[in-house]
Tab-separated table of N, CA and C in Angstrom:
chain	number	residue	atom	x	y	z
I	190	ALA	N	-8.968	7.973	-31.671
I	190	ALA	CA	-9.994	7.381	-32.503
I	190	ALA	C	-10.818	8.471	-33.185
I	191	LYS	N	-11.012	9.602	-32.521
I	191	LYS	CA	-11.818	10.674	-33.115
I	191	LYS	C	-11.108	11.293	-34.315
I	192	LEU	N	-9.791	11.483	-34.199
I	192	LEU	CA	-9.037	12.049	-35.318
I	192	LEU	C	-9.108	11.123	-36.525
I	193	LEU	N	-8.954	9.841	-36.305
I	193	LEU	CA	-9.031	8.877	-37.401
I	193	LEU	C	-10.403	8.920	-38.065
I	194	THR	N	-11.448	9.004	-37.277
I	194	THR	CA	-12.811	9.080	-37.817
I	194	THR	C	-12.988	10.332	-38.670
I	195	VAL	N	-12.475	11.445	-38.205
I	195	VAL	CA	-12.563	12.698	-38.969
I	195	VAL	C	-11.798	12.567	-40.280
I	196	LEU	N	-10.606	11.982	-40.237
I	196	LEU	CA	-9.810	11.832	-41.450
I	196	LEU	C	-10.471	10.890	-42.449
I	197	GLN	N	-11.086	9.837	-41.971
I	197	GLN	CA	-11.725	8.871	-42.860
I	197	GLN	C	-13.015	9.414	-43.463
I	198	ASN	N	-13.834	10.032	-42.650
I	198	ASN	CA	-15.156	10.475	-43.102
I	198	ASN	C	-15.170	11.885	-43.667
I	199	ARG	N	-14.119	12.652	-43.386
I	199	ARG	CA	-14.051	14.065	-43.778
I	199	ARG	C	-15.265	14.837	-43.274
I	200	GLN	N	-15.664	14.478	-42.058
I	200	GLN	CA	-16.769	15.162	-41.395
I	200	GLN	C	-16.426	15.332	-39.922
I	201	VAL	N	-16.979	16.386	-39.339
I	201	VAL	CA	-16.776	16.653	-37.927
I	201	VAL	C	-18.114	17.074	-37.325
I	202	VAL	N	-18.312	16.711	-36.073
I	202	VAL	CA	-19.510	17.131	-35.341
I	202	VAL	C	-19.051	18.115	-34.272
I	203	ARG	N	-19.540	19.334	-34.348
I	203	ARG	CA	-19.148	20.361	-33.383
I	203	ARG	C	-19.675	20.017	-31.998
I	204	VAL	N	-18.985	20.515	-30.984
I	204	VAL	CA	-19.413	20.312	-29.603
I	204	VAL	C	-20.800	20.925	-29.424
I	205	GLY	N	-21.698	20.163	-28.848
I	205	GLY	CA	-23.055	20.634	-28.622
I	205	GLY	C	-23.985	20.437	-29.806
I	206	SER	N	-23.472	19.849	-30.879
I	206	SER	CA	-24.288	19.622	-32.066
I	206	SER	C	-24.399	18.128	-32.332
I	207	HIS	N	-25.337	17.764	-33.159
I	207	HIS	CA	-25.487	16.366	-33.555
I	207	HIS	C	-25.400	16.218	-35.070
I	208	LYS	N	-25.218	17.349	-35.751
I	208	LYS	CA	-25.197	17.350	-37.212
I	208	LYS	C	-23.752	17.340	-37.721
I	209	PRO	N	-23.368	16.317	-38.489
I	209	PRO	CA	-22.010	16.302	-39.047
I	209	PRO	C	-21.843	17.377	-40.121
I	210	ARG	N	-20.650	17.973	-40.141
I	210	ARG	CA	-20.328	18.998	-41.135
I	210	ARG	C	-19.179	18.490	-41.988
I	211	ASP	N	-19.300	18.649	-43.305
I	211	ASP	CA	-18.222	18.273	-44.211
I	211	ASP	C	-17.049	19.226	-44.017
I	212	ILE	N	-15.839	18.680	-44.082
I	212	ILE	CA	-14.637	19.501	-43.939
I	212	ILE	C	-13.634	19.128	-45.024
I	213	ASP	N	-12.766	20.069	-45.343
I	213	ASP	CA	-11.668	19.853	-46.278
I	213	ASP	C	-10.408	20.305	-45.551
I	214	ILE	N	-9.582	19.358	-45.140
I	214	ILE	CA	-8.411	19.701	-44.334
I	214	ILE	C	-7.139	19.146	-44.954
I	215	ARG	N	-6.036	19.763	-44.588
I	215	ARG	CA	-4.696	19.265	-44.896
I	215	ARG	C	-4.010	19.104	-43.552
I	216	LEU	N	-3.347	18.002	-43.363
I	216	LEU	CA	-2.747	17.698	-42.073
I	216	LEU	C	-1.244	17.539	-42.245
I	217	ILE	N	-0.479	18.241	-41.428
I	217	ILE	CA	0.972	18.097	-41.411
I	217	ILE	C	1.349	17.594	-40.029
I	218	CYS	N	2.051	16.482	-39.982
I	218	CYS	CA	2.429	15.865	-38.709
I	218	CYS	C	3.945	15.828	-38.597
I	219	ALA	N	4.435	15.940	-37.390
I	219	ALA	CA	5.868	15.860	-37.141
I	219	ALA	C	6.105	15.090	-35.852
I	220	SER	N	7.232	14.408	-35.803
I	220	SER	CA	7.586	13.659	-34.605
I	220	SER	C	9.096	13.568	-34.495
I	221	ASN	N	9.577	13.516	-33.271
I	221	ASN	CA	11.002	13.299	-33.053
I	221	ASN	C	11.279	11.832	-32.737
I	222	MET	N	10.256	11.000	-32.882
I	222	MET	CA	10.390	9.567	-32.631
I	222	MET	C	10.024	8.809	-33.901
I	223	SER	N	10.460	7.565	-34.002
I	223	SER	CA	10.128	6.729	-35.147
I	223	SER	C	8.706	6.196	-34.989
I	224	ILE	N	7.814	6.711	-35.801
I	224	ILE	CA	6.418	6.277	-35.722
I	224	ILE	C	6.296	4.810	-36.141
I	225	GLN	N	7.129	4.372	-37.096
I	225	GLN	CA	7.096	2.970	-37.508
I	225	GLN	C	7.459	2.051	-36.343
I	226	LYS	N	8.477	2.422	-35.571
I	226	LYS	CA	8.853	1.614	-34.398
I	226	LYS	C	7.749	1.643	-33.347
I	227	MET	N	7.164	2.815	-33.149
I	227	MET	CA	6.077	2.922	-32.178
I	227	MET	C	4.885	2.066	-32.600
I	228	THR	N	4.619	2.020	-33.898
I	228	THR	CA	3.528	1.191	-34.402
I	228	THR	C	3.832	-0.282	-34.163
I	229	ALA	N	5.067	-0.686	-34.419
I	229	ALA	CA	5.461	-2.080	-34.201
I	229	ALA	C	5.339	-2.469	-32.731
I	230	GLN	N	5.587	-1.514	-31.832
I	230	GLN	CA	5.488	-1.773	-30.390
I	230	GLN	C	4.074	-1.505	-29.864
I	231	GLN	N	3.140	-1.262	-30.764
I	231	GLN	CA	1.744	-0.977	-30.443
I	231	GLN	C	1.583	0.250	-29.545
I	232	GLU	N	2.443	1.252	-29.772
I	232	GLU	CA	2.346	2.520	-29.058
I	232	GLU	C	1.710	3.598	-29.936
I	233	PHE	N	1.461	3.262	-31.196
I	233	PHE	CA	0.822	4.177	-32.139
I	233	PHE	C	-0.093	3.342	-33.022
I	234	ARG	N	-1.270	3.858	-33.301
I	234	ARG	CA	-2.258	3.090	-34.066
I	234	ARG	C	-1.835	2.923	-35.526
I	235	GLN	N	-1.835	1.685	-35.994
I	235	GLN	CA	-1.444	1.388	-37.365
I	235	GLN	C	-2.417	1.998	-38.375
I	236	ASP	N	-3.704	1.975	-38.084
I	236	ASP	CA	-4.680	2.543	-39.009
I	236	ASP	C	-4.543	4.062	-39.120
I	237	LEU	N	-4.167	4.718	-38.027
I	237	LEU	CA	-3.933	6.162	-38.077
I	237	LEU	C	-2.669	6.463	-38.877
I	238	LEU	N	-1.618	5.682	-38.680
I	238	LEU	CA	-0.387	5.861	-39.456
I	238	LEU	C	-0.672	5.720	-40.947
I	239	TYR	N	-1.474	4.743	-41.311
I	239	TYR	CA	-1.828	4.536	-42.714
I	239	TYR	C	-2.504	5.786	-43.287
I	240	ARG	N	-3.366	6.423	-42.508
I	240	ARG	CA	-4.086	7.613	-42.973
I	240	ARG	C	-3.183	8.834	-43.110
I	241	ILE	N	-2.269	9.030	-42.173
I	241	ILE	CA	-1.469	10.264	-42.179
I	241	ILE	C	-0.175	10.141	-42.966
I	242	ASN	N	0.255	8.936	-43.280
I	242	ASN	CA	1.559	8.741	-43.911
I	242	ASN	C	1.433	8.629	-45.425
I	243	THR	N	0.880	9.643	-46.068
I	243	THR	CA	0.762	9.616	-47.524
I	243	THR	C	2.031	10.132	-48.187
I	244	VAL	N	2.655	11.141	-47.609
I	244	VAL	CA	3.934	11.664	-48.086
I	244	VAL	C	4.833	11.810	-46.873
I	245	GLU	N	5.990	11.181	-46.919
I	245	GLU	CA	6.903	11.236	-45.776
I	245	GLU	C	8.158	12.005	-46.160
I	246	ILE	N	8.514	12.972	-45.338
I	246	ILE	CA	9.731	13.756	-45.527
I	246	ILE	C	10.566	13.599	-44.271
I	247	GLN	N	11.786	13.130	-44.437
I	247	GLN	CA	12.666	12.972	-43.281
I	247	GLN	C	13.749	14.043	-43.340
I	248	LEU	N	13.859	14.788	-42.255
I	248	LEU	CA	14.860	15.842	-42.143
I	248	LEU	C	15.727	15.581	-40.928
I	249	PRO	N	17.025	15.871	-41.037
I	249	PRO	CA	17.854	15.772	-39.838
I	249	PRO	C	17.462	16.875	-38.854
I	250	PRO	N	17.760	16.683	-37.578
I	250	PRO	CA	17.410	17.713	-36.594
I	250	PRO	C	18.168	19.016	-36.856
I	251	LEU	N	17.621	20.106	-36.344
I	251	LEU	CA	18.247	21.416	-36.544
I	251	LEU	C	19.669	21.478	-36.003
I	252	ARG	N	19.957	20.733	-34.963
I	252	ARG	CA	21.323	20.753	-34.420
I	252	ARG	C	22.338	20.243	-35.446
I	253	GLU	N	21.864	19.505	-36.448
I	253	GLU	CA	22.737	19.020	-37.517
I	253	GLU	C	22.638	19.892	-38.769
I	254	ARG	N	21.783	20.921	-38.733
I	254	ARG	CA	21.594	21.818	-39.880
I	254	ARG	C	21.683	23.274	-39.416
I	255	GLN	N	22.728	23.613	-38.744
I	255	GLN	CA	22.871	24.959	-38.175
I	255	GLN	C	22.792	26.051	-39.244
I	256	GLU	N	23.196	25.740	-40.464
I	256	GLU	CA	23.146	26.743	-41.536
I	256	GLU	C	21.709	27.122	-41.904
I	257	ASP	N	20.739	26.315	-41.527
I	257	ASP	CA	19.331	26.620	-41.809
I	257	ASP	C	18.713	27.578	-40.787
I	258	LEU	N	19.350	27.754	-39.654
I	258	LEU	CA	18.775	28.576	-38.589
I	258	LEU	C	18.443	30.007	-39.024
I	259	PRO	N	19.338	30.725	-39.710
I	259	PRO	CA	18.984	32.101	-40.108
I	259	PRO	C	17.736	32.160	-40.996
I	260	LEU	N	17.517	31.151	-41.813
I	260	LEU	CA	16.336	31.131	-42.680
I	260	LEU	C	15.053	30.907	-41.889
I	261	LEU	N	15.160	30.221	-40.770
I	261	LEU	CA	13.987	29.876	-39.978
I	261	LEU	C	13.654	30.902	-38.900
I	262	VAL	N	14.640	31.696	-38.525
I	262	VAL	CA	14.432	32.656	-37.430
I	262	VAL	C	13.868	33.940	-37.903
């Protein structure tokens, strides 16, 4: 719930403080599970998915892209 609040309000309150600070962040998320299925099973918050799923890129796992390994290592 705290992450969703930060993403919606673009503000964060530091530990030990009561004053919200404006922030400008970019968030990159990755998962090896289907977030859509998890949302349908109520294992992932739908409102959080809505916030983080602005651009979706699906890549096959590295075990299926062995030719990419030298570029990543």
